């Protein structure tokens, strides 16, 4: 089976590696153009491109795929490359471009998407983050037959993964990436012998995982402590939680719910175990913090160089 792969970040690179190890013929990889990264803002290849080049797989990086769009020349070149690759199927994982109809229809078996949720819950761009933020007990991977909608296609395979009480987006991402790699190999092996059984997505239970915005990082101390704690885990490694104290913006990375009452944002006490801050309901013990330009530090190390007085008050969101 000839498999064209479309993906960009590490989540996708894991799946590409599994397909390569399973022995599938991969004549072409599509990935996003190189982006500036790091302090020097040098152009950096995506993890998918890096893997493809290391293993001698041809790479195309169109800026768009609409033949009548802003990047029509890129789209036309991509179509030529895809036609020359003669794919039986395209596997898509966190690619970052919408696939127009001509792409969906080109492979004999269409396009299969590795989506990091239990569809129809958390369709959209940030399913891992939103599942943690919402307090879901489990999530998973859905291998889906792509259609013109946003994650609306028929489900082909589903794998479930519990969300642990201490999971961050980073830790859950890594487990789901591995699960996605295993399931897509299984799906293609079934597809080769006609063993896939498409199932329509239920009309009930649809939710959308909207893209994470930097503005969401600002901690609203009026919210319940349990909700803020979930958000901090959901926003690790990006964008983190942002709190302002005495005019200084601090990053909050980890916290634990603890008993305590006070005005939202009020520091109740601080010590080696952390900085306890009152919330709308209950309190949070902040256990990992970061100053601008500094490193992420455990609370004890942070307080040694940057003491926080009891009864200090973090500024309210939007103030």
PDB file of C-alpha atoms in Angstrom:
ATOM      1  CA  UNK A   1       0.000   0.000   0.000  1.00  0.00           C
ATOM      2  CA  UNK A   2       1.319   3.431  -1.002  1.00  0.00           C
ATOM      3  CA  UNK A   3       0.767   5.951   1.798  1.00  0.00           C
ATOM      4  CA  UNK A   4       1.152   9.708   1.479  1.00  0.00           C
ATOM      5  CA  UNK A   5       1.494  11.335   4.904  1.00  0.00           C
ATOM      6  CA  UNK A   6       0.428  14.859   5.869  1.00  0.00           C
ATOM      7  CA  UNK A   7       1.403  16.201   9.290  1.00  0.00           C
ATOM      8  CA  UNK A   8       3.597  18.712  11.075  1.00  0.00           C
ATOM      9  CA  UNK A   9       4.299  18.469  14.865  1.00  0.00           C
ATOM     10  CA  UNK A  10       5.768  15.732  17.040  1.00  0.00           C
ATOM     11  CA  UNK A  11       2.340  14.097  17.445  1.00  0.00           C
ATOM     12  CA  UNK A  12       2.335  13.461  13.683  1.00  0.00           C
ATOM     13  CA  UNK A  13       6.003  12.452  13.540  1.00  0.00           C
ATOM     14  CA  UNK A  14       5.307   9.570  15.937  1.00  0.00           C
ATOM     15  CA  UNK A  15       2.639   8.213  13.569  1.00  0.00           C
ATOM     16  CA  UNK A  16       4.932   8.639  10.555  1.00  0.00           C
ATOM     17  CA  UNK A  17       7.647   6.690  12.341  1.00  0.00           C
ATOM     18  CA  UNK A  18       5.218   3.853  13.153  1.00  0.00           C
ATOM     19  CA  UNK A  19       4.081   3.664   9.507  1.00  0.00           C
ATOM     20  CA  UNK A  20       7.690   3.603   8.342  1.00  0.00           C
ATOM     21  CA  UNK A  21       8.613   0.880  10.829  1.00  0.00           C
ATOM     22  CA  UNK A  22       5.583  -1.173   9.743  1.00  0.00           C
ATOM     23  CA  UNK A  23       6.973  -1.273   6.208  1.00  0.00           C
ATOM     24  CA  UNK A  24       4.438   0.830   4.328  1.00  0.00           C
ATOM     25  CA  UNK A  25       5.671   2.523   1.156  1.00  0.00           C
ATOM     26  CA  UNK A  26       5.696   6.296   1.822  1.00  0.00           C
ATOM     27  CA  UNK A  27       6.533   8.093  -1.432  1.00  0.00           C
ATOM     28  CA  UNK A  28       5.693  11.615  -0.208  1.00  0.00           C
ATOM     29  CA  UNK A  29       5.207  13.656   2.946  1.00  0.00           C
ATOM     30  CA  UNK A  30       3.315  16.959   3.160  1.00  0.00           C
ATOM     31  CA  UNK A  31       4.161  19.292   6.026  1.00  0.00           C
ATOM     32  CA  UNK A  32       3.973  22.975   6.937  1.00  0.00           C
ATOM     33  CA  UNK A  33       6.673  25.359   5.656  1.00  0.00           C
ATOM     34  CA  UNK A  34       9.683  25.888   7.924  1.00  0.00           C
ATOM     35  CA  UNK A  35       8.978  28.437  10.670  1.00  0.00           C
ATOM     36  CA  UNK A  36      11.214  30.808  12.644  1.00  0.00           C
ATOM     37  CA  UNK A  37      11.967  29.358  16.090  1.00  0.00           C
ATOM     38  CA  UNK A  38      14.269  29.903  19.051  1.00  0.00           C
ATOM     39  CA  UNK A  39      15.976  33.074  20.205  1.00  0.00           C
ATOM     40  CA  UNK A  40      17.680  33.548  16.846  1.00  0.00           C
ATOM     41  CA  UNK A  41      14.396  32.998  14.981  1.00  0.00           C
ATOM     42  CA  UNK A  42      16.139  30.721  12.521  1.00  0.00           C
ATOM     43  CA  UNK A  43      13.954  28.723  10.155  1.00  0.00           C
ATOM     44  CA  UNK A  44      13.294  25.320  11.645  1.00  0.00           C
ATOM     45  CA  UNK A  45      11.940  22.214   9.959  1.00  0.00           C
ATOM     46  CA  UNK A  46       8.898  20.510  11.452  1.00  0.00           C
ATOM     47  CA  UNK A  47       9.423  17.198  13.283  1.00  0.00           C
ATOM     48  CA  UNK A  48       7.680  15.446  10.367  1.00  0.00           C
ATOM     49  CA  UNK A  49      10.028  17.007   7.814  1.00  0.00           C
ATOM     50  CA  UNK A  50      13.060  16.140   9.934  1.00  0.00           C
ATOM     51  CA  UNK A  51      12.006  12.477  10.096  1.00  0.00           C
ATOM     52  CA  UNK A  52      11.223  12.328   6.374  1.00  0.00           C
ATOM     53  CA  UNK A  53      14.565  13.801   5.319  1.00  0.00           C
ATOM     54  CA  UNK A  54      16.456  11.475   7.674  1.00  0.00           C
ATOM     55  CA  UNK A  55      14.777   8.494   6.016  1.00  0.00           C
ATOM     56  CA  UNK A  56      14.974   9.665   2.408  1.00  0.00           C
ATOM     57  CA  UNK A  57      11.275  10.437   1.966  1.00  0.00           C
ATOM     58  CA  UNK A  58      10.330  13.217  -0.472  1.00  0.00           C
ATOM     59  CA  UNK A  59       8.836  16.320   1.180  1.00  0.00           C
ATOM     60  CA  UNK A  60       6.422  18.971  -0.120  1.00  0.00           C
ATOM     61  CA  UNK A  61       5.646  22.124   1.886  1.00  0.00           C
ATOM     62  CA  UNK A  62       2.827  24.010   0.170  1.00  0.00           C
ATOM     63  CA  UNK A  63       1.604  27.176   1.861  1.00  0.00           C
ATOM     64  CA  UNK A  64      -1.924  26.339   0.691  1.00  0.00           C
ATOM     65  CA  UNK A  65      -3.820  23.650  -1.192  1.00  0.00           C
ATOM     66  CA  UNK A  66      -6.657  25.610  -2.829  1.00  0.00           C
ATOM     67  CA  UNK A  67      -6.108  25.620  -6.578  1.00  0.00           C
ATOM     68  CA  UNK A  68      -7.884  28.970  -6.849  1.00  0.00           C
ATOM     69  CA  UNK A  69      -6.547  30.406  -3.584  1.00  0.00           C
ATOM     70  CA  UNK A  70      -3.795  32.773  -2.519  1.00  0.00           C
ATOM     71  CA  UNK A  71      -1.122  30.116  -3.005  1.00  0.00           C
ATOM     72  CA  UNK A  72      -2.448  28.591  -6.222  1.00  0.00           C
ATOM     73  CA  UNK A  73       1.059  27.873  -7.539  1.00  0.00           C
ATOM     74  CA  UNK A  74       1.924  25.924  -4.388  1.00  0.00           C
ATOM     75  CA  UNK A  75      -1.350  24.003  -4.657  1.00  0.00           C
ATOM     76  CA  UNK A  76      -0.733  23.120  -8.304  1.00  0.00           C
ATOM     77  CA  UNK A  77       2.774  21.890  -7.511  1.00  0.00           C
ATOM     78  CA  UNK A  78       1.409  19.834  -4.610  1.00  0.00           C
ATOM     79  CA  UNK A  79      -1.197  18.268  -6.892  1.00  0.00           C
ATOM     80  CA  UNK A  80       1.511  17.245  -9.356  1.00  0.00           C
ATOM     81  CA  UNK A  81       3.560  15.718  -6.552  1.00  0.00           C
ATOM     82  CA  UNK A  82       0.549  13.853  -5.173  1.00  0.00           C
ATOM     83  CA  UNK A  83      -0.447  12.510  -8.554  1.00  0.00           C
ATOM     84  CA  UNK A  84       3.121  11.340  -9.175  1.00  0.00           C
ATOM     85  CA  UNK A  85       3.122   9.596  -5.768  1.00  0.00           C
ATOM     86  CA  UNK A  86       0.074   7.513  -6.785  1.00  0.00           C
ATOM     87  CA  UNK A  87      -1.178   7.078  -3.206  1.00  0.00           C
ATOM     88  CA  UNK A  88      -3.665   4.413  -2.201  1.00  0.00           C
ATOM     89  CA  UNK A  89      -4.413   6.451   0.896  1.00  0.00           C
ATOM     90  CA  UNK A  90      -3.401   9.670   2.626  1.00  0.00           C
ATOM     91  CA  UNK A  91      -2.852   9.662   6.393  1.00  0.00           C
ATOM     92  CA  UNK A  92      -3.347  13.046   8.074  1.00  0.00           C
ATOM     93  CA  UNK A  93      -2.265  13.984  11.604  1.00  0.00           C
ATOM     94  CA  UNK A  94      -2.205  17.575  12.873  1.00  0.00           C
ATOM     95  CA  UNK A  95      -1.248  18.864   9.442  1.00  0.00           C
ATOM     96  CA  UNK A  96      -2.493  22.427   9.851  1.00  0.00           C
ATOM     97  CA  UNK A  97      -4.034  22.984   6.404  1.00  0.00           C
ATOM     98  CA  UNK A  98      -7.628  22.322   5.360  1.00  0.00           C
ATOM     99  CA  UNK A  99      -7.797  19.663   2.649  1.00  0.00           C
ATOM    100  CA  UNK A 100      -9.930  20.774  -0.318  1.00  0.00           C
ATOM    101  CA  UNK A 101     -12.109  18.255  -2.182  1.00  0.00           C
ATOM    102  CA  UNK A 102      -9.497  17.486  -4.841  1.00  0.00           C
ATOM    103  CA  UNK A 103      -7.134  16.201  -2.129  1.00  0.00           C
ATOM    104  CA  UNK A 104      -9.809  14.173  -0.347  1.00  0.00           C
ATOM    105  CA  UNK A 105     -10.774  12.479  -3.608  1.00  0.00           C
ATOM    106  CA  UNK A 106      -7.308  11.809  -5.024  1.00  0.00           C
ATOM    107  CA  UNK A 107      -6.246   8.655  -3.105  1.00  0.00           C
ATOM    108  CA  UNK A 108      -8.086   5.431  -3.920  1.00  0.00           C
ATOM    109  CA  UNK A 109      -9.046   4.928  -0.253  1.00  0.00           C
ATOM    110  CA  UNK A 110      -9.422   8.616   0.546  1.00  0.00           C
ATOM    111  CA  UNK A 111      -7.834  10.385   3.526  1.00  0.00           C
ATOM    112  CA  UNK A 112      -7.671   8.988   7.065  1.00  0.00           C
ATOM    113  CA  UNK A 113      -7.236  11.348  10.007  1.00  0.00           C
ATOM    114  CA  UNK A 114      -5.650  10.552  13.385  1.00  0.00           C
ATOM    115  CA  UNK A 115      -7.733  12.696  15.759  1.00  0.00           C
ATOM    116  CA  UNK A 116      -6.849  12.988  19.451  1.00  0.00           C
ATOM    117  CA  UNK A 117     -10.298  12.647  21.010  1.00  0.00           C
ATOM    118  CA  UNK A 118     -13.275  10.339  21.272  1.00  0.00           C
ATOM    119  CA  UNK A 119     -15.382  11.852  18.509  1.00  0.00           C
ATOM    120  CA  UNK A 120     -17.796  13.556  18.294  1.00  0.00           C
ATOM    121  CA  UNK A 121     -16.492  15.109  21.538  1.00  0.00           C
ATOM    122  CA  UNK A 122     -13.762  17.690  20.965  1.00  0.00           C
ATOM    123  CA  UNK A 123     -13.764  18.178  17.250  1.00  0.00           C
ATOM    124  CA  UNK A 124     -11.323  20.898  16.255  1.00  0.00           C
ATOM    125  CA  UNK A 125      -7.831  22.208  16.903  1.00  0.00           C
ATOM    126  CA  UNK A 126      -7.051  21.576  20.593  1.00  0.00           C
ATOM    127  CA  UNK A 127      -8.746  18.348  21.735  1.00  0.00           C
ATOM    128  CA  UNK A 128      -6.068  17.315  24.256  1.00  0.00           C
ATOM    129  CA  UNK A 129      -6.043  20.682  26.018  1.00  0.00           C
ATOM    130  CA  UNK A 130      -9.821  20.971  26.165  1.00  0.00           C
ATOM    131  CA  UNK A 131     -10.348  17.447  27.506  1.00  0.00           C
ATOM    132  CA  UNK A 132      -8.054  18.170  30.465  1.00  0.00           C
ATOM    133  CA  UNK A 133      -9.521  21.637  31.013  1.00  0.00           C
ATOM    134  CA  UNK A 134     -13.057  20.219  31.105  1.00  0.00           C
ATOM    135  CA  UNK A 135     -12.149  17.555  33.648  1.00  0.00           C
ATOM    136  CA  UNK A 136     -12.914  14.615  31.342  1.00  0.00           C
ATOM    137  CA  UNK A 137     -12.142  11.205  32.850  1.00  0.00           C
ATOM    138  CA  UNK A 138     -10.939   9.776  29.552  1.00  0.00           C
ATOM    139  CA  UNK A 139     -10.096  10.665  25.982  1.00  0.00           C
ATOM    140  CA  UNK A 140      -8.504   8.716  23.162  1.00  0.00           C
ATOM    141  CA  UNK A 141      -7.794   8.458  19.452  1.00  0.00           C
ATOM    142  CA  UNK A 142     -10.311   8.237  16.638  1.00  0.00           C
ATOM    143  CA  UNK A 143      -9.154   7.112  13.200  1.00  0.00           C
ATOM    144  CA  UNK A 144     -11.624   8.862  10.933  1.00  0.00           C
ATOM    145  CA  UNK A 145     -12.456   8.884   7.223  1.00  0.00           C
ATOM    146  CA  UNK A 146     -12.088  12.539   6.301  1.00  0.00           C
ATOM    147  CA  UNK A 147     -14.847  14.465   4.547  1.00  0.00           C
ATOM    148  CA  UNK A 148     -15.426  18.145   3.822  1.00  0.00           C
ATOM    149  CA  UNK A 149     -16.565  18.922   7.392  1.00  0.00           C
ATOM    150  CA  UNK A 150     -14.529  19.703  10.513  1.00  0.00           C
ATOM    151  CA  UNK A 151     -13.786  16.272  12.004  1.00  0.00           C
ATOM    152  CA  UNK A 152     -17.235  15.035  10.956  1.00  0.00           C
ATOM    153  CA  UNK A 153     -16.308  11.914   8.959  1.00  0.00           C
ATOM    154  CA  UNK A 154     -17.106   8.287   9.704  1.00  0.00           C
ATOM    155  CA  UNK A 155     -15.192   6.631  12.546  1.00  0.00           C
ATOM    156  CA  UNK A 156     -13.036   3.647  11.597  1.00  0.00           C
ATOM    157  CA  UNK A 157     -11.157   2.736  14.790  1.00  0.00           C
ATOM    158  CA  UNK A 158     -11.303   4.079  18.343  1.00  0.00           C
ATOM    159  CA  UNK A 159      -8.823   3.695  21.185  1.00  0.00           C
ATOM    160  CA  UNK A 160      -9.460   4.975  24.723  1.00  0.00           C
ATOM    161  CA  UNK A 161      -6.986   6.497  27.176  1.00  0.00           C
ATOM    162  CA  UNK A 162      -7.725   7.526  30.803  1.00  0.00           C
ATOM    163  CA  UNK A 163      -6.825  11.064  31.854  1.00  0.00           C
ATOM    164  CA  UNK A 164      -4.788  10.915  35.050  1.00  0.00           C
ATOM    165  CA  UNK A 165      -5.215  13.384  37.888  1.00  0.00           C
ATOM    166  CA  UNK A 166      -1.749  14.844  37.259  1.00  0.00           C
ATOM    167  CA  UNK A 167      -1.803  14.785  33.459  1.00  0.00           C
ATOM    168  CA  UNK A 168      -0.633  17.848  31.577  1.00  0.00           C
ATOM    169  CA  UNK A 169      -1.185  18.354  27.877  1.00  0.00           C
ATOM    170  CA  UNK A 170       2.462  17.328  27.409  1.00  0.00           C
ATOM    171  CA  UNK A 171       2.146  13.994  29.224  1.00  0.00           C
ATOM    172  CA  UNK A 172      -1.225  13.095  27.711  1.00  0.00           C
ATOM    173  CA  UNK A 173      -0.001  14.153  24.261  1.00  0.00           C
ATOM    174  CA  UNK A 174       2.828  11.634  24.406  1.00  0.00           C
ATOM    175  CA  UNK A 175       0.564   8.709  25.310  1.00  0.00           C
ATOM    176  CA  UNK A 176      -1.991   9.660  22.651  1.00  0.00           C
ATOM    177  CA  UNK A 177       0.726  10.028  20.024  1.00  0.00           C
ATOM    178  CA  UNK A 178       1.820   6.455  20.692  1.00  0.00           C
ATOM    179  CA  UNK A 179      -1.768   5.216  20.633  1.00  0.00           C
ATOM    180  CA  UNK A 180      -2.413   7.055  17.363  1.00  0.00           C
ATOM    181  CA  UNK A 181       0.629   5.473  15.771  1.00  0.00           C
ATOM    182  CA  UNK A 182      -0.493   1.980  16.754  1.00  0.00           C
ATOM    183  CA  UNK A 183      -4.076   2.514  15.595  1.00  0.00           C
ATOM    184  CA  UNK A 184      -3.213   3.966  12.183  1.00  0.00           C
ATOM    185  CA  UNK A 185      -1.005   0.967  11.413  1.00  0.00           C
ATOM    186  CA  UNK A 186      -3.874  -1.322  12.428  1.00  0.00           C
ATOM    187  CA  UNK A 187      -6.335   0.694  10.337  1.00  0.00           C
ATOM    188  CA  UNK A 188      -4.208   0.485   7.193  1.00  0.00           C
ATOM    189  CA  UNK A 189      -3.653  -3.234   7.659  1.00  0.00           C
ATOM    190  CA  UNK A 190      -7.432  -3.665   7.891  1.00  0.00           C
ATOM    191  CA  UNK A 191      -7.977  -1.378   4.908  1.00  0.00           C
ATOM    192  CA  UNK A 192      -5.635  -3.503   2.797  1.00  0.00           C
ATOM    193  CA  UNK A 193      -7.942  -6.487   3.212  1.00  0.00           C
ATOM    194  CA  UNK A 194     -11.251  -4.604   3.204  1.00  0.00           C
ATOM    195  CA  UNK A 195     -11.729  -5.081   6.936  1.00  0.00           C
ATOM    196  CA  UNK A 196     -12.614  -1.525   7.986  1.00  0.00           C
ATOM    197  CA  UNK A 197     -16.210  -0.907   9.094  1.00  0.00           C
ATOM    198  CA  UNK A 198     -17.123   2.819   8.984  1.00  0.00           C
ATOM    199  CA  UNK A 199     -19.449   4.061  11.733  1.00  0.00           C
ATOM    200  CA  UNK A 200     -21.284   7.374  11.490  1.00  0.00           C
ATOM    201  CA  UNK A 201     -20.610   9.804  14.301  1.00  0.00           C
ATOM    202  CA  UNK A 202     -23.494  10.301  16.730  1.00  0.00           C
ATOM    203  CA  UNK A 203     -25.362  13.579  16.393  1.00  0.00           C
ATOM    204  CA  UNK A 204     -25.447  13.952  20.180  1.00  0.00           C
ATOM    205  CA  UNK A 205     -22.419  14.856  22.268  1.00  0.00           C
ATOM    206  CA  UNK A 206     -20.717  17.155  19.760  1.00  0.00           C
ATOM    207  CA  UNK A 207     -18.271  19.650  21.312  1.00  0.00           C
ATOM    208  CA  UNK A 208     -15.608  21.837  19.725  1.00  0.00           C
ATOM    209  CA  UNK A 209     -12.030  22.190  20.916  1.00  0.00           C
ATOM    210  CA  UNK A 210     -11.257  25.744  19.932  1.00  0.00           C
ATOM    211  CA  UNK A 211      -7.646  26.803  19.431  1.00  0.00           C
ATOM    212  CA  UNK A 212      -5.803  27.869  22.591  1.00  0.00           C
ATOM    213  CA  UNK A 213      -5.341  31.639  22.743  1.00  0.00           C
ATOM    214  CA  UNK A 214      -2.629  33.386  24.770  1.00  0.00           C
ATOM    215  CA  UNK A 215      -5.279  35.533  26.450  1.00  0.00           C
ATOM    216  CA  UNK A 216      -6.676  32.415  28.139  1.00  0.00           C
ATOM    217  CA  UNK A 217      -3.449  32.088  30.139  1.00  0.00           C
ATOM    218  CA  UNK A 218      -4.436  34.911  32.531  1.00  0.00           C
ATOM    219  CA  UNK A 219      -5.573  33.312  35.804  1.00  0.00           C
ATOM    220  CA  UNK A 220      -8.980  34.417  37.027  1.00  0.00           C
ATOM    221  CA  UNK A 221      -8.770  33.862  40.784  1.00  0.00           C
ATOM    222  CA  UNK A 222     -12.550  34.222  41.062  1.00  0.00           C
ATOM    223  CA  UNK A 223     -12.943  30.769  39.515  1.00  0.00           C
ATOM    224  CA  UNK A 224     -13.045  27.617  41.662  1.00  0.00           C
ATOM    225  CA  UNK A 225      -9.611  26.255  42.542  1.00  0.00           C
ATOM    226  CA  UNK A 226     -10.345  22.925  40.837  1.00  0.00           C
ATOM    227  CA  UNK A 227     -11.092  24.704  37.562  1.00  0.00           C
ATOM    228  CA  UNK A 228      -7.924  26.810  37.670  1.00  0.00           C
ATOM    229  CA  UNK A 229      -5.826  23.736  38.496  1.00  0.00           C
ATOM    230  CA  UNK A 230      -7.201  21.885  35.453  1.00  0.00           C
ATOM    231  CA  UNK A 231      -6.463  24.888  33.256  1.00  0.00           C
ATOM    232  CA  UNK A 232      -2.862  25.006  34.429  1.00  0.00           C
ATOM    233  CA  UNK A 233      -2.401  21.361  33.465  1.00  0.00           C
ATOM    234  CA  UNK A 234      -4.192  21.906  30.161  1.00  0.00           C
ATOM    235  CA  UNK A 235      -1.973  24.895  29.347  1.00  0.00           C
ATOM    236  CA  UNK A 236       1.314  23.114  30.052  1.00  0.00           C
ATOM    237  CA  UNK A 237       3.526  23.439  27.974  1.00  0.00           C
ATOM    238  CA  UNK A 238       1.648  26.295  26.253  1.00  0.00           C
ATOM    239  CA  UNK A 239       0.697  28.988  27.158  1.00  0.00           C
ATOM    240  CA  UNK A 240       1.009  28.348  30.921  1.00  0.00           C
ATOM    241  CA  UNK A 241      -0.832  30.363  33.563  1.00  0.00           C
ATOM    242  CA  UNK A 242      -0.148  34.072  34.007  1.00  0.00           C
ATOM    243  CA  UNK A 243      -0.573  35.882  37.329  1.00  0.00           C
ATOM    244  CA  UNK A 244       0.324  39.465  38.211  1.00  0.00           C
ATOM    245  CA  UNK A 245       1.677  40.407  41.629  1.00  0.00           C
ATOM    246  CA  UNK A 246       2.810  43.947  42.515  1.00  0.00           C
ATOM    247  CA  UNK A 247       2.933  44.819  38.848  1.00  0.00           C
ATOM    248  CA  UNK A 248       5.127  41.845  37.893  1.00  0.00           C
ATOM    249  CA  UNK A 249       3.843  39.142  35.580  1.00  0.00           C
ATOM    250  CA  UNK A 250       4.636  35.591  36.732  1.00  0.00           C
ATOM    251  CA  UNK A 251       4.079  32.243  35.067  1.00  0.00           C
ATOM    252  CA  UNK A 252       2.351  29.588  37.150  1.00  0.00           C
ATOM    253  CA  UNK A 253       2.941  26.050  35.887  1.00  0.00           C
ATOM    254  CA  UNK A 254       1.787  23.673  38.598  1.00  0.00           C
ATOM    255  CA  UNK A 255      -0.583  23.863  41.531  1.00  0.00           C
ATOM    256  CA  UNK A 256      -2.606  21.679  43.870  1.00  0.00           C
ATOM    257  CA  UNK A 257      -6.051  22.274  45.289  1.00  0.00           C
ATOM    258  CA  UNK A 258      -5.979  22.829  49.046  1.00  0.00           C
ATOM    259  CA  UNK A 259      -8.328  24.072  51.784  1.00  0.00           C
ATOM    260  CA  UNK A 260      -8.415  27.801  52.396  1.00  0.00           C
ATOM    261  CA  UNK A 261     -10.615  30.875  52.256  1.00  0.00           C
ATOM    262  CA  UNK A 262      -9.977  34.515  51.508  1.00  0.00           C
ATOM    263  CA  UNK A 263     -10.433  37.154  48.874  1.00  0.00           C
ATOM    264  CA  UNK A 264      -9.798  35.725  45.378  1.00  0.00           C
ATOM    265  CA  UNK A 265      -6.098  36.193  44.629  1.00  0.00           C
ATOM    266  CA  UNK A 266      -5.085  36.712  48.276  1.00  0.00           C
ATOM    267  CA  UNK A 267      -1.887  34.936  49.373  1.00  0.00           C
ATOM    268  CA  UNK A 268      -2.759  32.893  52.467  1.00  0.00           C
ATOM    269  CA  UNK A 269       0.698  31.557  53.231  1.00  0.00           C
ATOM    270  CA  UNK A 270       3.935  30.538  51.548  1.00  0.00           C
ATOM    271  CA  UNK A 271       6.650  28.032  52.265  1.00  0.00           C
ATOM    272  CA  UNK A 272       8.652  25.152  50.851  1.00  0.00           C
ATOM    273  CA  UNK A 273       5.447  23.305  49.939  1.00  0.00           C
ATOM    274  CA  UNK A 274       4.188  26.226  47.852  1.00  0.00           C
ATOM    275  CA  UNK A 275       2.319  29.511  47.811  1.00  0.00           C
ATOM    276  CA  UNK A 276      -1.318  29.151  48.893  1.00  0.00           C
ATOM    277  CA  UNK A 277      -3.711  31.518  47.123  1.00  0.00           C
ATOM    278  CA  UNK A 278      -7.434  31.919  47.758  1.00  0.00           C
ATOM    279  CA  UNK A 279      -9.783  31.321  44.835  1.00  0.00           C
ATOM    280  CA  UNK A 280     -13.501  31.768  44.247  1.00  0.00           C
ATOM    281  CA  UNK A 281     -13.967  28.354  45.861  1.00  0.00           C
ATOM    282  CA  UNK A 282     -11.159  26.808  47.894  1.00  0.00           C
ATOM    283  CA  UNK A 283      -7.497  27.630  47.377  1.00  0.00           C
ATOM    284  CA  UNK A 284      -4.514  26.641  45.262  1.00  0.00           C
ATOM    285  CA  UNK A 285      -1.020  25.800  46.437  1.00  0.00           C
ATOM    286  CA  UNK A 286       1.273  27.038  43.663  1.00  0.00           C
ATOM    287  CA  UNK A 287       4.170  24.597  43.416  1.00  0.00           C
ATOM    288  CA  UNK A 288       6.047  25.672  40.267  1.00  0.00           C
ATOM    289  CA  UNK A 289       6.540  29.280  39.150  1.00  0.00           C
ATOM    290  CA  UNK A 290       8.629  31.315  36.727  1.00  0.00           C
ATOM    291  CA  UNK A 291       9.705  34.947  36.473  1.00  0.00           C
ATOM    292  CA  UNK A 292       9.988  36.663  33.102  1.00  0.00           C
ATOM    293  CA  UNK A 293      13.238  35.566  31.481  1.00  0.00           C
ATOM    294  CA  UNK A 294      13.852  32.980  34.190  1.00  0.00           C
ATOM    295  CA  UNK A 295      13.465  29.231  34.516  1.00  0.00           C
ATOM    296  CA  UNK A 296      10.581  27.173  35.827  1.00  0.00           C
ATOM    297  CA  UNK A 297      11.345  26.642  39.522  1.00  0.00           C
ATOM    298  CA  UNK A 298       9.869  24.646  42.404  1.00  0.00           C
ATOM    299  CA  UNK A 299       8.154  26.959  44.879  1.00  0.00           C
ATOM    300  CA  UNK A 300      10.937  26.689  47.496  1.00  0.00           C
ATOM    301  CA  UNK A 301      13.629  27.746  45.007  1.00  0.00           C
ATOM    302  CA  UNK A 302      11.419  30.484  43.599  1.00  0.00           C
ATOM    303  CA  UNK A 303      10.652  31.968  47.019  1.00  0.00           C
ATOM    304  CA  UNK A 304      14.335  31.889  48.023  1.00  0.00           C
ATOM    305  CA  UNK A 305      15.057  34.517  45.391  1.00  0.00           C
ATOM    306  CA  UNK A 306      11.665  36.183  45.181  1.00  0.00           C
ATOM    307  CA  UNK A 307       9.780  36.183  48.500  1.00  0.00           C
ATOM    308  CA  UNK A 308       6.010  36.625  48.448  1.00  0.00           C
ATOM    309  CA  UNK A 309       4.509  38.169  51.559  1.00  0.00           C
ATOM    310  CA  UNK A 310       1.395  36.664  53.208  1.00  0.00           C
ATOM    311  CA  UNK A 311      -1.710  38.744  52.509  1.00  0.00           C
ATOM    312  CA  UNK A 312      -0.243  39.984  49.210  1.00  0.00           C
ATOM    313  CA  UNK A 313      -2.932  39.930  46.532  1.00  0.00           C
ATOM    314  CA  UNK A 314      -2.588  38.812  42.928  1.00  0.00           C
ATOM    315  CA  UNK A 315      -4.286  41.239  40.566  1.00  0.00           C
ATOM    316  CA  UNK A 316      -7.715  40.280  39.281  1.00  0.00           C
ATOM    317  CA  UNK A 317      -7.999  39.170  35.662  1.00  0.00           C
ATOM    318  CA  UNK A 318      -8.598  42.105  33.345  1.00  0.00           C
ATOM    319  CA  UNK A 319      -7.561  44.723  35.913  1.00  0.00           C
TER     320      UNK A 319
END
